[in-house]
Tab-separated table of C-alpha atoms in Angstrom:
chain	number	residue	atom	x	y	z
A	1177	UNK	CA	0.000	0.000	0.000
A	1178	UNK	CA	3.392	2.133	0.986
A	1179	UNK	CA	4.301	1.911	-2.133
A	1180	UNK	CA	1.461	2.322	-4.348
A	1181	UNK	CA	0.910	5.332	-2.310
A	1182	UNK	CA	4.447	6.190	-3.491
A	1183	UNK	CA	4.380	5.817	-6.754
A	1184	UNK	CA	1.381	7.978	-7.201
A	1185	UNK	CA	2.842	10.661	-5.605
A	1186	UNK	CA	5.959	10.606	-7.847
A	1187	UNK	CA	3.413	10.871	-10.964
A	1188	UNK	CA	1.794	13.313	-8.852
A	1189	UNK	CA	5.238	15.286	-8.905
A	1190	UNK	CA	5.704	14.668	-12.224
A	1191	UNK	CA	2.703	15.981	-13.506
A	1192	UNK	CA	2.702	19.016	-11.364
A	1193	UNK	CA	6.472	19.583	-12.736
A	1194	UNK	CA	5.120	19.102	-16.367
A	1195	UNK	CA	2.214	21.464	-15.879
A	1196	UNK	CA	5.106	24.455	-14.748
A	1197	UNK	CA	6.861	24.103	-17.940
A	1198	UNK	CA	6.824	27.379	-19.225
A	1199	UNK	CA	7.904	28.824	-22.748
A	1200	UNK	CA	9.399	32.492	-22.449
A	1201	UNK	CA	11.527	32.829	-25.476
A	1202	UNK	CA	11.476	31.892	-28.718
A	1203	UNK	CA	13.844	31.007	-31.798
A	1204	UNK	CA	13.314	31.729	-35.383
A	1205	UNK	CA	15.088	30.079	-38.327
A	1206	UNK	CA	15.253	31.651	-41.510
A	1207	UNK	CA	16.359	31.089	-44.849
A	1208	UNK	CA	16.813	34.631	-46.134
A	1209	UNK	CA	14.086	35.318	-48.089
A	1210	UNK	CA	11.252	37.846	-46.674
A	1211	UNK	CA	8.320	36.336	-47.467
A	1212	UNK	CA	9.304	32.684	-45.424
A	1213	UNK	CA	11.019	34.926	-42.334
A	1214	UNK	CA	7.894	37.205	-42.241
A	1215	UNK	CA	5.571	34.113	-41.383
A	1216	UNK	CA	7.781	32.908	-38.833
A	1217	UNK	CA	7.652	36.749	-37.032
A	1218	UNK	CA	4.083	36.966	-37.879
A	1219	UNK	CA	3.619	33.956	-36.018
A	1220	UNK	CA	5.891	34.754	-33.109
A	1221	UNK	CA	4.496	37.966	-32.550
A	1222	UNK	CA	0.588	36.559	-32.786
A	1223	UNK	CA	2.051	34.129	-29.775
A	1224	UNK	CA	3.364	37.726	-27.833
A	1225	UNK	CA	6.985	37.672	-28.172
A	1226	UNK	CA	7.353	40.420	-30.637
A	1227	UNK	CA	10.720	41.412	-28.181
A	1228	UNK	CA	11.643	37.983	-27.215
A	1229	UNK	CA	12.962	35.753	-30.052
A	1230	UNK	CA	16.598	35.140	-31.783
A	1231	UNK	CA	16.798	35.314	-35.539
A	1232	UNK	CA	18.983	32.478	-36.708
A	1233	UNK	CA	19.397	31.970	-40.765
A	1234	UNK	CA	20.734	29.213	-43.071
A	1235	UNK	CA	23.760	30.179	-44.665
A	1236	UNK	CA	23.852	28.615	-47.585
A	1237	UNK	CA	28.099	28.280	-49.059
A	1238	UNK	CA	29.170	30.417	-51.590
A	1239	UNK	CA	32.020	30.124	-54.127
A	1240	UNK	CA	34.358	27.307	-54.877
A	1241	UNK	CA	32.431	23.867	-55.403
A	1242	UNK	CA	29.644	25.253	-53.447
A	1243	UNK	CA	28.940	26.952	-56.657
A	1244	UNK	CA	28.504	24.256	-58.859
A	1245	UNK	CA	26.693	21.972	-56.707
A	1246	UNK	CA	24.103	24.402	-55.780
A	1247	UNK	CA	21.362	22.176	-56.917
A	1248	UNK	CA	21.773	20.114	-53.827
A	1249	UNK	CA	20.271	20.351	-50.416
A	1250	UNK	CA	21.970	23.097	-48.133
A	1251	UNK	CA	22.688	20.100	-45.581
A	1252	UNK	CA	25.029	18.624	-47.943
A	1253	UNK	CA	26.650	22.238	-48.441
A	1254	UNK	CA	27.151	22.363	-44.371
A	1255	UNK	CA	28.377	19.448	-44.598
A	1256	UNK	CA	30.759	20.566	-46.875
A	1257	UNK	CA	32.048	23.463	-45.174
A	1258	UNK	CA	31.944	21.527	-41.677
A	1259	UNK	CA	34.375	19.071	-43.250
A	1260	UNK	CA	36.374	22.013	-44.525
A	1261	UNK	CA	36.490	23.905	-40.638
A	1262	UNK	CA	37.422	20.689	-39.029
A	1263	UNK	CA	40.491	19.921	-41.677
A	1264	UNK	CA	41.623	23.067	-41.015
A	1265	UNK	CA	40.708	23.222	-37.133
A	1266	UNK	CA	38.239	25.572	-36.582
A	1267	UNK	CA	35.678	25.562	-34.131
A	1268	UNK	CA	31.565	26.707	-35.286
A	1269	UNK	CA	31.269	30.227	-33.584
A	1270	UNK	CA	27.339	32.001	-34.001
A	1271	UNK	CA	28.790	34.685	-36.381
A	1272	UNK	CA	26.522	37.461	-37.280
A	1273	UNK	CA	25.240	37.826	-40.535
A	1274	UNK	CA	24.263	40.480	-42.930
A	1275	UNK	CA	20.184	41.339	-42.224
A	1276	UNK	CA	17.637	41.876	-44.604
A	1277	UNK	CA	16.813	45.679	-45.690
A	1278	UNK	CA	15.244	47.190	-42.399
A	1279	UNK	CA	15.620	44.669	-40.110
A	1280	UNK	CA	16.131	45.822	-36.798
A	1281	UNK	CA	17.806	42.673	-34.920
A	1282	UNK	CA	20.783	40.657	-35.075
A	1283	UNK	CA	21.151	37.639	-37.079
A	1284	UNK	CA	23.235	34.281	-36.343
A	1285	UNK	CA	23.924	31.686	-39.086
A	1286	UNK	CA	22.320	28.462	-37.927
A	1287	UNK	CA	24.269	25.428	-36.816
A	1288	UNK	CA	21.864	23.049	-35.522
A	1289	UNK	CA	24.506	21.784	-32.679
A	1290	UNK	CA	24.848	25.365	-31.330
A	1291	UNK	CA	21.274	26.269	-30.999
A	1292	UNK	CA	20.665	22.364	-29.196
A	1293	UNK	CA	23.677	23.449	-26.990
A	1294	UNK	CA	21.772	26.873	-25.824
A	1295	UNK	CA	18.712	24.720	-25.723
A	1296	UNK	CA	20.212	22.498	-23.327
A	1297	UNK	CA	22.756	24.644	-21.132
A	1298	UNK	CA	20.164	27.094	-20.390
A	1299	UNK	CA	16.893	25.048	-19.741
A	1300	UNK	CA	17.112	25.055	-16.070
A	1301	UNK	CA	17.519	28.842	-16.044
A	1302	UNK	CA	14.929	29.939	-18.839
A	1303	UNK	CA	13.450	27.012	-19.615
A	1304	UNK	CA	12.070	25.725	-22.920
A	1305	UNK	CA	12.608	27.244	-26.458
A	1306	UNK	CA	9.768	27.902	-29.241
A	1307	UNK	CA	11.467	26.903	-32.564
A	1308	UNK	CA	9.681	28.202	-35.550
A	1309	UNK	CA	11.121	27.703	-39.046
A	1310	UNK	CA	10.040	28.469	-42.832
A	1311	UNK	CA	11.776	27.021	-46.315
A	1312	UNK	CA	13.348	24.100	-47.578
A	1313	UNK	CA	16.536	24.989	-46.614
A	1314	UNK	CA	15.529	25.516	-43.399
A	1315	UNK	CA	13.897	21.723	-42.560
A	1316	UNK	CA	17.341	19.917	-41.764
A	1317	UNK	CA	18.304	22.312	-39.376
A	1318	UNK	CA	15.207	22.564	-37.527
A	1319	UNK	CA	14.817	18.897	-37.249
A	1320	UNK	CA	18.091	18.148	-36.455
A	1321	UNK	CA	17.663	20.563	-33.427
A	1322	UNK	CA	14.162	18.525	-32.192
A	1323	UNK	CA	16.467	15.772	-32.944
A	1324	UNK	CA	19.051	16.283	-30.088
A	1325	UNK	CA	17.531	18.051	-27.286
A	1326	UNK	CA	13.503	17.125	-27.914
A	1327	UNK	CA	12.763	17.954	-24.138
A	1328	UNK	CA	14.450	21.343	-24.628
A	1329	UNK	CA	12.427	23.084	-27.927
A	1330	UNK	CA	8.522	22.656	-29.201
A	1331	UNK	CA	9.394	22.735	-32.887
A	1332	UNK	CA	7.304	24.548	-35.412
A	1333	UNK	CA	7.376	23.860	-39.071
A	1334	UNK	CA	5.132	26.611	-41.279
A	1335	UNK	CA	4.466	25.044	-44.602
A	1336	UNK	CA	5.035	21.397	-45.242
A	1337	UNK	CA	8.358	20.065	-44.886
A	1338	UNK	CA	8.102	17.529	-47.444
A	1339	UNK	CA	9.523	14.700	-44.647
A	1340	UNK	CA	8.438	12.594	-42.252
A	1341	UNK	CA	6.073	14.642	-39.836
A	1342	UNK	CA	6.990	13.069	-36.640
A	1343	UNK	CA	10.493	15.390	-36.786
A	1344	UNK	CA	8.411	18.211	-35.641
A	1345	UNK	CA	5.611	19.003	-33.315
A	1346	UNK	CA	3.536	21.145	-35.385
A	1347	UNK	CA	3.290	21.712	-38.833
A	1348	UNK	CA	1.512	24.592	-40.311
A	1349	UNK	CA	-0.285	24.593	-42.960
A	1350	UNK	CA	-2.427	27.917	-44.639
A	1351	UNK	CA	-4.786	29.482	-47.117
A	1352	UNK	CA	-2.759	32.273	-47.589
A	1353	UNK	CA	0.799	33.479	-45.949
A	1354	UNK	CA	1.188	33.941	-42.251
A	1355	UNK	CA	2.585	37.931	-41.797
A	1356	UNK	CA	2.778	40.239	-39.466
A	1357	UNK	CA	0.031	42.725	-40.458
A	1358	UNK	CA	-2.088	41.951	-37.534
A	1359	UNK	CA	-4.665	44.601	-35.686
A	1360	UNK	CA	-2.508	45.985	-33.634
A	1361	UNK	CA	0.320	46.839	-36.284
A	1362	UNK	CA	-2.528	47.788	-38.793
A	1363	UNK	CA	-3.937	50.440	-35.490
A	1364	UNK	CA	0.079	51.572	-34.967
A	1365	UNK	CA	0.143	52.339	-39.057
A	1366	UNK	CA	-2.750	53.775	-38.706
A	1367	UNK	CA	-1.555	56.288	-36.564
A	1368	UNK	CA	1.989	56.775	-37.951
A	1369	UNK	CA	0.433	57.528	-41.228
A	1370	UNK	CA	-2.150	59.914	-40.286
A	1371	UNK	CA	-0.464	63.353	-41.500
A	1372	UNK	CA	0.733	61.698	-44.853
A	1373	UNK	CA	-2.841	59.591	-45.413
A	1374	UNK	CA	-5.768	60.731	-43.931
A	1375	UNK	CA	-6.700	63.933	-46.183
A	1376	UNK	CA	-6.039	62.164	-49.398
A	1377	UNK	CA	-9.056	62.193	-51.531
A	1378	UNK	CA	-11.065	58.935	-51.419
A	1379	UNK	CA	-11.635	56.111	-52.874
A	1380	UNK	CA	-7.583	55.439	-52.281
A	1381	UNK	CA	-6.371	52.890	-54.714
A	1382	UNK	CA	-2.728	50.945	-53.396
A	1383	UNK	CA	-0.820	49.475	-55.967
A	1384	UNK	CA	1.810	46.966	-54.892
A	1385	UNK	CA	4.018	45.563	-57.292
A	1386	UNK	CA	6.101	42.586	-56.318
A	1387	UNK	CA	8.470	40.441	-59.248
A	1388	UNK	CA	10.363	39.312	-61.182
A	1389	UNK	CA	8.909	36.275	-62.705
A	1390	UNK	CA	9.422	35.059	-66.412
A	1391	UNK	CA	6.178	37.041	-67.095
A	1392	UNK	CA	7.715	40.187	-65.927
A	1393	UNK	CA	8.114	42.948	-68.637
A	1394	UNK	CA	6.954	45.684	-70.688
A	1395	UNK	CA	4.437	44.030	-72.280
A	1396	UNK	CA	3.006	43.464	-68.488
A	1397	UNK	CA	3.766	47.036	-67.460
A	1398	UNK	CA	1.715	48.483	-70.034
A	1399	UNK	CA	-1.152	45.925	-69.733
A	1400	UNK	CA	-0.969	46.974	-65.967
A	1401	UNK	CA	-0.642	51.197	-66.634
A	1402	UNK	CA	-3.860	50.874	-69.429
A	1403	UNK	CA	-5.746	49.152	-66.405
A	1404	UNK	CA	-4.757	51.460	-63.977
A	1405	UNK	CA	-5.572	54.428	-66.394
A	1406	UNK	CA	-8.552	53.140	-66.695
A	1407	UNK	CA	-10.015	53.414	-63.342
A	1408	UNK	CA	-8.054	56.825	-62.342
A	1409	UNK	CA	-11.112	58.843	-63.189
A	1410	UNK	CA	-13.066	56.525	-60.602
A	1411	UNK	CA	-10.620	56.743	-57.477
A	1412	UNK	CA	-9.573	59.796	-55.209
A	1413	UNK	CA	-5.955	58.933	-55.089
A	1414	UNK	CA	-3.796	56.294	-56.129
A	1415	UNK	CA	-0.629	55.149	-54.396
A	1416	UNK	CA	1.766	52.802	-56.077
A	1417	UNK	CA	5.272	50.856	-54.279
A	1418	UNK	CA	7.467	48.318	-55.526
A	1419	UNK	CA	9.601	46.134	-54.204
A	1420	UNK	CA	12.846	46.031	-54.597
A	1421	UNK	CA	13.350	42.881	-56.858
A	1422	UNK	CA	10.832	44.650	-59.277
A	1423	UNK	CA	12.268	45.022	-62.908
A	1424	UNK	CA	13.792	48.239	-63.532
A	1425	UNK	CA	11.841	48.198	-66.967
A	1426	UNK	CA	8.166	47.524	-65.163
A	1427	UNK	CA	9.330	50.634	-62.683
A	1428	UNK	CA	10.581	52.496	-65.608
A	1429	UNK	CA	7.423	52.118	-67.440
A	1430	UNK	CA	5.022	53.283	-64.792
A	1431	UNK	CA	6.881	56.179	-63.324
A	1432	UNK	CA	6.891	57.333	-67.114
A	1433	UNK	CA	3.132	56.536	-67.670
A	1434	UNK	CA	1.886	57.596	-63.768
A	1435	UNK	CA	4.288	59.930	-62.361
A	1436	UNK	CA	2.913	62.959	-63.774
A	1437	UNK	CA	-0.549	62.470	-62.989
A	1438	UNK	CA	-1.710	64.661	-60.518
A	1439	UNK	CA	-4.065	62.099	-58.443
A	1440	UNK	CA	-0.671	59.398	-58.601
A	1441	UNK	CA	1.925	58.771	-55.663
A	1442	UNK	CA	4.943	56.746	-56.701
A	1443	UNK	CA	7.323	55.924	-53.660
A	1444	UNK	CA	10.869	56.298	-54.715
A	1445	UNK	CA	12.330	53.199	-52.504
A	1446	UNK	CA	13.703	55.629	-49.968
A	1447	UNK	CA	12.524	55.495	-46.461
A	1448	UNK	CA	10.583	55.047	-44.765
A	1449	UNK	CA	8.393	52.132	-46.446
A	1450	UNK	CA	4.450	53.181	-46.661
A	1451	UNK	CA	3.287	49.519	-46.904
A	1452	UNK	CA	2.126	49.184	-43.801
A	1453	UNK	CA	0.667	52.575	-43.859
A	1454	UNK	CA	-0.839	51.323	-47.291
A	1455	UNK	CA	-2.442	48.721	-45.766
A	1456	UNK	CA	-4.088	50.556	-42.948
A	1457	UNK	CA	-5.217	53.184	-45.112
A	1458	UNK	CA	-6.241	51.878	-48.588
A	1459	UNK	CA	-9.916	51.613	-49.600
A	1460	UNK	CA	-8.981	49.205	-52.652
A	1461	UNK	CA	-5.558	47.105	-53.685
A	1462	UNK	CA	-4.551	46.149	-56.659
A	1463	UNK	CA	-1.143	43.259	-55.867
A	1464	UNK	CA	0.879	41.215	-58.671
A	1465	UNK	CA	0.269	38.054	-58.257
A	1466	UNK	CA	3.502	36.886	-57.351
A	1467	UNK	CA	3.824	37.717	-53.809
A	1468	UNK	CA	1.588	35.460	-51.435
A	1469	UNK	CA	2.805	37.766	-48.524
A	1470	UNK	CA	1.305	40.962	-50.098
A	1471	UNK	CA	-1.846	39.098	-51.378
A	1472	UNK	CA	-2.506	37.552	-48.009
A	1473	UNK	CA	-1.561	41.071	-45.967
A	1474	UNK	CA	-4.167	42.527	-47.877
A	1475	UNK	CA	-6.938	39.733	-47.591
A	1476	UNK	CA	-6.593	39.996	-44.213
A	1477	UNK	CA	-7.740	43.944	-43.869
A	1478	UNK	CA	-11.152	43.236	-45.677
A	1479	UNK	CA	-10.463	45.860	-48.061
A	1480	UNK	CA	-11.635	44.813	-51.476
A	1481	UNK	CA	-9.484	43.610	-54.595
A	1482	UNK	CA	-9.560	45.755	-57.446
A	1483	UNK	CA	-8.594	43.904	-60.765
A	1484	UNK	CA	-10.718	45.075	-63.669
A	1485	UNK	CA	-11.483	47.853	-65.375
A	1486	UNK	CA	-14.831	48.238	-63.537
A	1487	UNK	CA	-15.024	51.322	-60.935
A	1488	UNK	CA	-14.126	51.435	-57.706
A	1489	UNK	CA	-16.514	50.652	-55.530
A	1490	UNK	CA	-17.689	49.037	-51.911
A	1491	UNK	CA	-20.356	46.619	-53.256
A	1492	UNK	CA	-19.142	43.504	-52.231
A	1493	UNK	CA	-17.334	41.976	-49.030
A	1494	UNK	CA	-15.547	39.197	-47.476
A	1495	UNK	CA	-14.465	37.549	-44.480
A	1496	UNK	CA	-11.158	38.979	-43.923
A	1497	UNK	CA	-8.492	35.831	-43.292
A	1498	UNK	CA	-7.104	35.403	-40.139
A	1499	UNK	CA	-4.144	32.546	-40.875
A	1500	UNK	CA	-1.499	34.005	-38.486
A	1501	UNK	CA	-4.148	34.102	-35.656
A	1502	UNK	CA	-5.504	30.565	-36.117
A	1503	UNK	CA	-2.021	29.264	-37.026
A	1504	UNK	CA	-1.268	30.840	-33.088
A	1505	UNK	CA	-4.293	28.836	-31.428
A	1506	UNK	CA	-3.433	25.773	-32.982
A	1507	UNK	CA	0.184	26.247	-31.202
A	1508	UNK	CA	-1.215	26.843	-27.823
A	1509	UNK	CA	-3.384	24.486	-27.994
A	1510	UNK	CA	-0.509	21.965	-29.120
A	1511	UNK	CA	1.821	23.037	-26.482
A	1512	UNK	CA	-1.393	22.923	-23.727
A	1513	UNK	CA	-1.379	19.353	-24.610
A	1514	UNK	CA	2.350	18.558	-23.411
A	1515	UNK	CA	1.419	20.475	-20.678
A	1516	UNK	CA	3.864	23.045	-21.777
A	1517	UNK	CA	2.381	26.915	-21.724
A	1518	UNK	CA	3.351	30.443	-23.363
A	1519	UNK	CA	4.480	33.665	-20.657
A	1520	UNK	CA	5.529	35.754	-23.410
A	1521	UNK	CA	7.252	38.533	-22.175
């Protein structure tokens, strides 16, 4: 009886000890493009810890052999260059690297190894990690890291990984993009843009233009100016931004077309960016097709679409999506049921 009585009381302990597991930080892993890094911030900051996480990026090797086999998988490139540092006797150190245009935090290349070791030597002090990682290149680090500590990190994977499941604990999976247009950034735009955005004549019409794909020319520019033209006598203002991988000959074109209008605004790259401010303040949007970030930013206000030549106009609605915000239940609820639960800080 002694020792029944026992045993339940250790289970007792350990499920009291599970229930205290908090998460209070939280790792991203990146693969250097915007669009995959956005959804893992958009995600991060829908779970509150817009000040609390560690960018980490896959360096994919340049030069030498790296070069030619670029085709392959970037764990075979690590692999590579790990061969390479332990020939020649060096040790892997977190270097920074180079961040994206605007980004405000540090970035670490990713060694899986390193970010395990963190995991590990600083559990007892901080506790658990949220992993969240986005991109092919980024799937061999991020499993490799559930791989060696899996008591240590709750491992999110946003699109699918295209490998066996059971590497990660969640897996995302979306109608559109996960981003980080969410209320509260869309109510601080809102704000930030007042002076330059609320007395512009309505109907406001945003234009974003994304690229380059193989479709990306004049031919396109000029099919998209005509349209634009055509619906300028129908809107109060119209706002157009590109981004910078657009084709100098699409910007070309339109700032020769547009520019000169007296109802057009083309932003000349410098900053500060207006797409958030877009966002908060259009009445319509018209987005290139190529960007599943922009389109899904801008499904997500409940502003309409405008892609024809009809008029502007507010005679039809939709339910706005909500992705990031369902895509942040569906990790609480996962980590609720390893008894594992957020203080974001």
């Amino acid at each position: 009886m002694s020792s029944t009585c026992d045993g339940e009381s250790q289970l007792e302990d350990r499920f009291h000890r599970t229930c205290l597991v908090i998460l209070r930080r939280a790792i991203i892993i990146g693969n250097g493009f915007a669009g995959a890094e956005n959804q893992c911030i958009g995600l991060v900051r829908a779970l509150g810890f817009s000040n609390k996480y560690t960018l980490y990026r896959v360096n994919r090797p340049r030069g030498g052999i790296n070069e030619k086999l670029h085709w392959l998988p970037v764990s075979v490139h690590k692999q590579l260059q790990g061969a390479v540092q332990w020939i020649s006797g060096k040790r892997f150190r977190a270097k920074k690297l180079v961040p994206l245009p605007a980004e405000g935090k540090d970035v670490f290349e990713a060694d899986a190894r390193h970010i395990a070791k963190v995991a590990q030597d600083t559990f007892d002090r901080d506790g658990p990690i949220l992993v969240v990682a986005s991109g092919r290149d980024t799937i061999a680090v991020a499993s490799s890291i559930k791989k060696l500590v899996p008591e240590n990190v709750f491992l999110v994977q946003i699109q699918h990984p295209r490998s066996r499941l059971h590497k990660f604990d969640l897996v995302v999976l979306t109608v559109g993009a996960l981003h980080q247009a969410d209320s509260a950034a869309l109510r601080n735009a809102t704000t930030a843009w007042y002076d330059e955005m609320a007395l512009l004549p309505k109907p406001l019409l945003v234009v974003s233009i994304g690229g380059p794909t193989r479709r990306y020319g004049a031919d396109l520019a000029m099919q998209l100016t005509t349209s634009l033209k055509s619906v300028l006598s129908t809107c109060g203002s119209l706002r157009i931004s590109f981004s910078r991988r657009t084709p100098k000959i699409v910007t070309d074109i339109l700032m020769t077309e547009l520019s000169n209008h007296p109802k057009v605004y083309i932003w000349n790259g410098e900053d500060p960016n207006p797409h958030m401010g877009h966002l908060a303040w259009a009445d319509a949007f018209v987005i290139t097709a190529d960007s599943v970030s922009m389109l899904s930013e801008a499904c997500s206000t409940g502003v309409e679409g405008q892609l024809d030549h009809s008029p502007i106009s507010e005679n039809w609605h939709y339910s706005p999506l909500c992705d990031t915000e369902k895509a942040a239940g569906e990790v609480i609820k996962a980590l609720a049921e390893r008894g594992w639960r957020l203080l974001p800080q």
